[in-house]
CSV table of C-alpha atoms in Angstrom, one decimal:
chain,number,residue,atom,x,y,z
G,1,MET,CA,0.1,-0.1,0.0
G,2,LYS,CA,2.8,2.7,1.0
G,3,LYS,CA,4.5,1.9,-2.7
G,4,MET,CA,1.5,2.1,-4.2
G,5,THR,CA,0.3,5.6,-2.6
G,6,SER,CA,4.4,6.5,-3.2
G,7,ALA,CA,3.9,5.5,-7.1
G,8,CYS,CA,0.7,7.4,-7.3
G,9,ALA,CA,1.9,10.9,-5.4
G,10,SER,CA,5.1,10.8,-7.7
G,11,LEU,CA,2.4,10.3,-10.7
G,12,ALA,CA,0.6,13.2,-9.4
G,13,LEU,CA,4.2,15.6,-8.8
G,14,LEU,CA,4.9,14.7,-12.7
G,15,THR,CA,1.5,15.5,-13.9
G,16,THR,CA,1.6,18.9,-12.3
G,17,THR,CA,5.0,19.4,-13.8
G,18,LEU,CA,3.9,18.8,-17.5
G,19,ALA,CA,2.3,21.5,-19.4
G,20,PRO,CA,-1.6,22.3,-18.8
G,21,GLY,CA,-3.6,19.9,-20.2
G,22,LEU,CA,-0.8,17.4,-21.6
G,23,ALA,CA,-0.5,13.9,-20.6
G,24,LYS,CA,3.2,14.0,-21.4
G,25,ALA,CA,5.5,16.4,-23.3
G,26,GLU,CA,6.8,15.4,-26.9
G,27,THR,CA,10.2,15.3,-28.7
G,28,TRP,CA,10.5,16.2,-32.1
G,29,SER,CA,13.0,15.6,-34.3
G,30,PHE,CA,14.4,18.8,-36.8
G,31,THR,CA,16.7,17.5,-39.8
G,32,VAL,CA,19.0,19.8,-42.0
G,33,GLY,CA,21.4,19.4,-44.0
G,34,TRP,CA,24.0,21.7,-42.6
G,35,PRO,CA,27.0,20.6,-40.2
G,36,PRO,CA,25.9,21.5,-36.6
G,37,GLY,CA,28.3,24.8,-36.5
G,38,HIS,CA,27.0,26.0,-39.4
G,39,PHE,CA,25.6,30.0,-39.3
G,40,MET,CA,22.0,28.7,-39.9
G,41,VAL,CA,21.9,26.4,-37.4
G,42,LYS,CA,23.2,28.6,-34.4
G,43,ASN,CA,21.1,31.3,-35.9
G,44,GLY,CA,18.0,30.1,-37.2
G,45,VAL,CA,17.5,26.3,-36.4
G,46,GLU,CA,18.6,26.9,-32.6
G,47,PRO,CA,16.6,29.6,-31.6
G,48,TRP,CA,13.7,29.0,-33.3
G,49,MET,CA,13.7,25.3,-31.2
G,50,GLN,CA,13.9,27.7,-28.2
G,51,CYS,CA,11.4,29.9,-29.3
G,52,VAL,CA,9.0,26.7,-29.1
G,53,ASP,CA,10.1,24.7,-26.1
G,54,ASP,CA,9.9,28.5,-24.4
G,55,ALA,CA,6.6,29.3,-25.7
G,56,THR,CA,4.9,25.7,-24.7
G,57,ASP,CA,6.5,25.6,-21.6
G,58,GLY,CA,8.3,22.2,-22.5
G,59,GLU,CA,5.4,21.0,-24.3
G,60,ILE,CA,7.5,20.6,-27.4
G,61,GLU,CA,11.0,19.5,-27.5
G,62,PHE,CA,13.9,19.1,-30.1
G,63,ASN,CA,16.1,16.6,-31.2
G,64,LEU,CA,18.2,18.5,-34.2
G,65,PHE,CA,19.4,16.1,-36.6
G,66,PRO,CA,22.2,17.9,-39.0
G,67,SER,CA,24.9,17.0,-41.7
G,68,GLY,CA,22.0,15.1,-43.9
G,69,GLN,CA,21.5,12.3,-40.6
G,70,ILE,CA,17.8,11.6,-41.4
G,71,SER,CA,18.1,12.6,-45.5
G,72,GLY,CA,20.0,14.6,-47.6
G,73,GLU,CA,18.5,18.0,-48.8
G,74,PRO,CA,16.3,16.9,-51.9
G,75,GLY,CA,14.8,14.4,-49.8
G,76,ILE,CA,13.9,16.5,-46.9
G,77,PRO,CA,10.4,17.0,-48.3
G,78,ASP,CA,9.6,13.3,-48.6
G,79,ALA,CA,11.1,12.7,-45.0
G,80,LEU,CA,8.7,14.7,-43.5
G,81,LYS,CA,5.8,13.6,-45.2
G,82,GLY,CA,6.4,10.0,-44.4
G,83,GLY,CA,7.4,10.6,-41.1
G,84,LEU,CA,10.5,10.2,-40.5
G,85,ALA,CA,11.4,13.6,-39.4
G,86,ASN,CA,8.7,16.6,-37.7
G,87,VAL,CA,10.5,19.7,-38.9
G,88,GLY,CA,13.1,20.2,-41.4
G,89,TYR,CA,15.1,23.2,-43.9
G,90,ILE,CA,13.8,22.8,-47.1
G,91,GLY,CA,16.7,24.0,-49.8
G,92,ILE,CA,14.8,25.7,-52.8
G,93,HIS,CA,17.5,24.8,-54.9
G,94,ALA,CA,17.0,21.2,-54.5
G,95,MET,CA,13.4,21.5,-54.9
G,96,SER,CA,13.3,22.3,-58.9
G,97,ASP,CA,11.6,19.0,-59.6
G,98,LYS,CA,9.2,19.0,-56.6
G,99,MET,CA,8.4,22.4,-56.2
G,100,PRO,CA,9.4,24.5,-59.4
G,101,LEU,CA,8.0,28.0,-59.1
G,102,THR,CA,9.8,28.2,-55.7
G,103,MET,CA,12.7,28.3,-58.1
G,104,LEU,CA,11.8,32.0,-58.9
G,105,THR,CA,13.1,33.0,-55.5
G,106,MET,CA,16.5,32.3,-56.2
G,107,LEU,CA,16.7,34.5,-59.8
G,108,PRO,CA,20.0,36.0,-60.0
G,109,GLY,CA,20.1,39.6,-59.5
G,110,ILE,CA,17.2,39.9,-57.2
G,111,GLY,CA,17.6,41.4,-53.9
G,112,ASP,CA,20.3,43.4,-52.4
G,113,SER,CA,20.0,42.0,-48.8
G,114,ALA,CA,18.8,38.6,-46.7
G,115,VAL,CA,16.1,41.2,-45.0
G,116,GLN,CA,15.0,42.2,-48.3
G,117,ILE,CA,14.8,38.7,-50.0
G,118,SER,CA,13.5,36.4,-46.7
G,119,SER,CA,10.4,39.3,-46.4
G,120,ALA,CA,9.4,38.8,-49.9
G,121,ILE,CA,9.5,35.0,-49.4
G,122,ARG,CA,7.5,35.5,-46.2
G,123,ASP,CA,4.9,37.4,-48.1
G,124,VAL,CA,4.7,34.6,-51.1
G,125,LEU,CA,5.0,31.9,-49.4
G,126,ILE,CA,3.3,32.2,-45.9
G,127,GLU,CA,1.5,35.4,-45.5
G,128,ASP,CA,0.0,36.6,-48.4
G,129,GLY,CA,-0.3,33.6,-50.4
G,130,GLY,CA,-0.2,33.1,-54.1
G,131,ALA,CA,1.0,30.8,-57.1
G,132,ILE,CA,4.4,29.7,-54.6
G,133,HIS,CA,2.4,29.1,-51.6
G,134,ASP,CA,-0.3,27.1,-53.2
G,135,GLN,CA,2.2,24.9,-54.6
G,136,VAL,CA,3.8,24.2,-51.7
G,137,ILE,CA,1.0,23.5,-50.3
G,138,GLU,CA,-0.1,21.1,-52.7
G,139,TYR,CA,2.7,19.3,-52.3
G,140,GLY,CA,2.0,18.6,-48.9
G,141,LEU,CA,3.9,21.2,-46.8
G,142,GLN,CA,3.3,23.9,-44.6
G,143,PRO,CA,6.0,26.5,-44.4
G,144,MET,CA,6.8,28.3,-40.9
G,145,LEU,CA,10.1,30.3,-41.5
G,146,ALA,CA,11.9,31.5,-44.8
G,147,THR,CA,15.3,32.2,-45.2
G,148,ALA,CA,17.8,33.9,-47.3
G,149,PHE,CA,21.6,34.2,-47.3
G,150,PRO,CA,22.9,37.7,-48.2
G,151,PRO,CA,23.6,37.9,-52.2
G,152,TYR,CA,26.6,35.4,-53.4
G,153,GLN,CA,30.2,36.5,-53.3
G,154,LEU,CA,32.9,34.8,-55.3
G,155,GLY,CA,35.4,33.6,-53.8
G,156,LEU,CA,38.9,32.3,-55.5
G,157,ALA,CA,41.6,30.3,-54.7
G,158,GLY,CA,43.7,32.6,-56.6
G,159,ASP,CA,43.9,35.9,-57.7
G,160,PRO,CA,40.7,38.1,-58.3
G,161,VAL,CA,39.1,38.0,-61.3
G,162,THR,CA,37.6,42.1,-62.1
G,163,THR,CA,36.0,41.1,-65.5
G,164,MET,CA,33.2,38.9,-66.6
G,165,GLU,CA,35.5,38.2,-69.4
G,166,ASN,CA,37.8,36.9,-67.2
G,167,LEU,CA,35.5,34.4,-65.5
G,168,SER,CA,35.2,32.6,-68.5
G,169,GLY,CA,36.5,28.8,-68.1
G,170,LEU,CA,36.8,29.2,-64.5
G,171,LYS,CA,35.7,26.2,-62.7
G,172,ILE,CA,33.3,27.2,-60.0
G,173,ARG,CA,31.4,25.5,-57.3
G,174,THR,CA,27.6,26.1,-57.1
G,175,SER,CA,24.0,25.0,-55.6
G,176,GLY,CA,21.6,24.1,-58.4
G,177,GLY,CA,18.7,25.9,-60.0
G,178,SER,CA,18.9,29.2,-61.6
G,179,LEU,CA,22.7,29.8,-60.5
G,180,VAL,CA,23.9,27.2,-62.4
G,181,LEU,CA,22.1,28.8,-65.6
G,182,ALA,CA,24.0,32.2,-64.3
G,183,MET,CA,27.4,31.0,-63.9
G,184,GLN,CA,27.1,29.3,-67.8
G,185,ALA,CA,25.9,32.7,-69.0
G,186,LEU,CA,28.5,34.1,-67.8
G,187,ASN,CA,30.9,30.9,-69.5
G,188,ALA,CA,32.0,29.8,-66.3
G,189,VAL,CA,32.2,26.3,-65.5
G,190,PRO,CA,29.2,25.5,-62.8
G,191,VAL,CA,30.2,22.1,-60.7
G,192,GLN,CA,27.3,21.1,-58.9
G,193,LEU,CA,28.5,20.1,-55.1
G,194,PRO,CA,27.3,20.2,-51.6
G,195,ALA,CA,28.9,23.4,-50.2
G,196,SER,CA,30.3,20.9,-47.2
G,197,ASP,CA,32.4,19.2,-50.4
G,198,ALA,CA,33.7,22.5,-51.7
G,199,TYR,CA,36.9,22.3,-49.4
G,200,VAL,CA,38.1,19.1,-50.4
G,201,ALA,CA,37.5,20.2,-54.1
G,202,MET,CA,39.8,23.6,-53.2
G,203,GLN,CA,42.3,21.4,-52.1
G,204,GLN,CA,42.2,18.9,-54.9
G,205,GLY,CA,41.9,21.6,-57.7
G,206,THR,CA,38.8,20.2,-58.9
G,207,VAL,CA,37.4,23.7,-58.8
G,208,ASP,CA,39.0,27.0,-58.8
G,209,GLY,CA,36.7,28.7,-56.7
G,210,TYR,CA,33.1,29.1,-55.4
G,211,VAL,CA,30.1,31.1,-55.0
G,212,LEU,CA,28.6,31.3,-51.6
G,213,ALA,CA,27.4,34.2,-48.9
G,214,PRO,CA,29.9,35.3,-46.7
G,215,PRO,CA,28.8,33.6,-43.7
G,216,SER,CA,28.6,30.3,-45.8
G,217,ILE,CA,32.4,30.8,-46.4
G,218,THR,CA,33.5,30.4,-42.4
G,219,SER,CA,30.6,27.9,-41.8
G,220,TYR,CA,32.6,25.5,-44.0
G,221,LYS,CA,36.2,26.9,-43.4
G,222,LEU,CA,36.6,28.0,-46.9
G,223,GLU,CA,38.5,31.2,-46.1
G,224,GLU,CA,41.4,28.7,-44.9
G,225,LEU,CA,42.2,28.0,-49.1
G,226,SER,CA,40.6,31.7,-50.4
G,227,GLY,CA,43.3,34.0,-52.1
G,228,SER,CA,40.3,36.8,-53.4
G,229,VAL,CA,36.7,37.4,-52.2
G,230,SER,CA,34.7,39.8,-54.0
G,231,ARG,CA,32.2,42.3,-52.3
G,232,ASN,CA,29.6,43.4,-54.8
G,233,PHE,CA,29.2,40.0,-57.1
G,234,ASN,CA,25.6,39.6,-55.9
G,235,ILE,CA,24.8,36.6,-58.1
G,236,ALA,CA,22.0,35.3,-56.5
G,237,SER,CA,21.2,34.1,-52.8
G,238,THR,CA,20.1,30.4,-51.5
G,239,THR,CA,16.6,30.2,-50.2
G,240,GLY,CA,14.6,28.1,-48.7
G,241,PHE,CA,12.0,27.7,-45.7
G,242,PHE,CA,11.0,25.5,-42.3
G,243,ALA,CA,8.5,23.2,-43.1
G,244,MET,CA,6.4,20.5,-41.7
G,245,ASP,CA,4.1,17.9,-43.5
G,246,LYS,CA,0.7,19.7,-43.8
G,247,GLN,CA,-1.4,17.0,-42.7
G,248,ARG,CA,1.0,16.7,-39.3
G,249,PHE,CA,0.4,20.7,-38.6
G,250,ASP,CA,-3.2,20.8,-39.4
G,251,SER,CA,-3.6,18.0,-36.8
G,252,LEU,CA,-2.1,20.5,-34.2
G,253,SER,CA,-4.1,22.8,-31.6
G,254,GLU,CA,-4.7,26.3,-32.9
G,255,ASP,CA,-2.7,27.4,-30.2
G,256,LEU,CA,0.3,25.7,-31.4
G,257,GLN,CA,0.2,26.2,-34.7
G,258,ALA,CA,0.0,30.1,-34.1
G,259,THR,CA,3.3,29.1,-31.8
G,260,LEU,CA,5.1,27.7,-34.7
G,261,LEU,CA,4.3,30.3,-36.8
G,262,LYS,CA,4.7,33.2,-34.6
G,263,CYS,CA,8.4,31.7,-33.5
G,264,GLY,CA,9.2,31.6,-37.3
G,265,LYS,CA,8.5,35.0,-38.2
G,266,ASP,CA,10.4,36.3,-34.9
G,267,VAL,CA,13.5,34.4,-35.4
G,268,GLU,CA,13.4,34.9,-39.1
G,269,ALA,CA,13.5,38.4,-38.7
G,270,ALA,CA,16.6,38.3,-36.2
G,271,LEU,CA,18.2,35.8,-38.5
G,272,ALA,CA,18.2,37.9,-41.7
G,273,ALA,CA,19.3,41.0,-40.0
G,274,LYS,CA,22.2,39.1,-38.5
G,275,ALA,CA,23.0,37.5,-42.0
G,276,ASP,CA,23.1,41.1,-43.5
G,277,GLY,CA,25.2,42.9,-40.5
G,278,GLU,CA,27.8,40.2,-40.3
G,279,VAL,CA,28.7,40.2,-44.0
G,280,GLU,CA,31.2,43.6,-44.0
G,281,SER,CA,32.7,42.4,-40.6
G,282,LEU,CA,33.7,39.1,-42.3
G,283,LEU,CA,34.9,40.7,-45.2
G,284,ALA,CA,37.1,43.2,-43.2
G,285,SER,CA,38.0,39.7,-41.4
G,286,PHE,CA,39.6,37.8,-44.4
G,287,GLU,CA,41.2,40.8,-45.3
G,288,GLU,CA,43.1,41.0,-42.3
G,289,GLN,CA,43.5,37.4,-43.1
G,290,GLY,CA,45.9,38.3,-46.4
G,291,ILE,CA,42.7,37.5,-48.3
G,292,ASN,CA,42.2,40.2,-51.4
G,293,ILE,CA,38.6,41.5,-50.9
G,294,TYR,CA,37.5,43.6,-54.2
G,295,SER,CA,34.8,45.0,-56.4
G,296,PHE,CA,33.7,44.7,-59.6
G,297,SER,CA,33.5,48.2,-61.4
G,298,ASP,CA,29.8,49.9,-61.7
G,299,GLU,CA,30.2,49.3,-65.7
G,300,GLU,CA,31.4,45.3,-65.2
G,301,VAL,CA,28.0,45.2,-62.9
G,302,ALA,CA,26.2,46.2,-65.3
G,303,LYS,CA,27.5,44.2,-67.7
G,304,ILE,CA,26.9,41.1,-65.8
G,305,LYS,CA,23.2,41.9,-64.4
G,306,LYS,CA,22.7,42.2,-68.5
G,307,THR,CA,24.3,39.4,-69.5
G,308,ILE,CA,22.4,37.1,-67.0
G,309,GLN,CA,18.8,38.4,-67.5
G,310,PRO,CA,18.0,35.9,-70.2
G,311,VAL,CA,18.7,33.4,-67.3
G,312,THR,CA,15.1,34.7,-65.7
G,313,ASP,CA,13.6,34.7,-68.9
G,314,ASP,CA,14.6,31.0,-70.0
G,315,LEU,CA,13.4,29.6,-65.9
G,316,VAL,CA,10.1,31.1,-66.7
G,317,LYS,CA,10.0,29.4,-70.0
G,318,ARG,CA,10.9,26.2,-68.9
G,319,ILE,CA,8.3,26.4,-65.9
G,320,SER,CA,5.4,27.7,-67.9
G,321,ASP,CA,6.5,24.4,-70.4
G,322,GLN,CA,5.3,22.4,-67.0
G,323,GLY,CA,1.8,23.8,-67.1
G,324,LEU,CA,2.3,26.0,-64.3
G,325,ASP,CA,1.9,30.3,-64.6
G,326,ALA,CA,5.4,30.9,-63.9
G,327,GLN,CA,4.7,34.5,-65.0
G,328,GLU,CA,2.3,35.2,-62.7
G,329,ALA,CA,4.0,33.9,-59.8
G,330,LEU,CA,7.3,35.9,-60.8
G,331,ASP,CA,5.3,38.9,-60.5
G,332,GLU,CA,4.0,38.3,-56.8
G,333,PHE,CA,7.8,37.6,-56.1
G,334,MET,CA,8.8,40.8,-57.7
G,335,ALA,CA,6.2,43.1,-56.2
G,336,ALA,CA,7.1,41.6,-52.9
G,337,ILE,CA,10.8,42.4,-53.4
G,338,GLU,CA,9.8,45.7,-54.2
G,339,LYS,CA,7.9,46.4,-51.5
G,340,HIS,CA,10.6,45.7,-49.1
G,341,LYS,CA,13.3,47.6,-50.8
């Protein structure tokens, strides 16, 4: 009897420590392709998980699975839909076959900052709706936080190239999507590799350089192998979003849904501002390490933008040929970009 009383008392104590109305706390899995120390993990994923944990008084806790432990980036949407993970980061560059309209958020030369681009993506993906939002929902995902890196810069193992003509023939590590088309338009040779493989590729001479946002350069320690990094190449931006399986999200209480979305909006704003704020300090740090930090002239920037403009037209045509209204989606996104200038 004493043992039963003690057990009942312990159970009662445990119940009072849980969030009101809950039988027990839940542990959710969050899957990303980035390594644990990546800028986006430290400043996006971890703060969002902590925000949800705090807002639910521990109702929801998280286990983070970095470095593609559950799935590589292309497979994360299906991992979410199949129940292998609760939350994941969807890298838009890996979604061209699944959600082609999202690729329009990565068009080269669009947007000048992470704040501007992520705010525009939030409008068309989460808040205002539209063609891009509808395609993601129809695929079975619920977006909760939009991400964008500051515009990509050109990093090279050797000396800087200051003219578009000097890019010709250079092997440049890129992600996928429109960035490949942009580098081809500039007569460079795009080499599609995960950013995590760029270091070894640089060491072995497989690539001459890379295009990445400055915060990602340090995440993969590429400054150790870089002889030069541009300041105003601004060729594109990596974009993406945190997501859940749509059916799973819809099954949650309205309060919990609101918490997930509010944490997404709050963390998103802080993440983008921090990413933009670190660019200049990182470039200054690279310069102190002996890396040549340089700028393309205004004339060269204009020439580059003119050369890559057909990439937009080509991508819109490719997506339209799939029976989708790519022009409508592009117009919605460009209006959002203008709104957040």
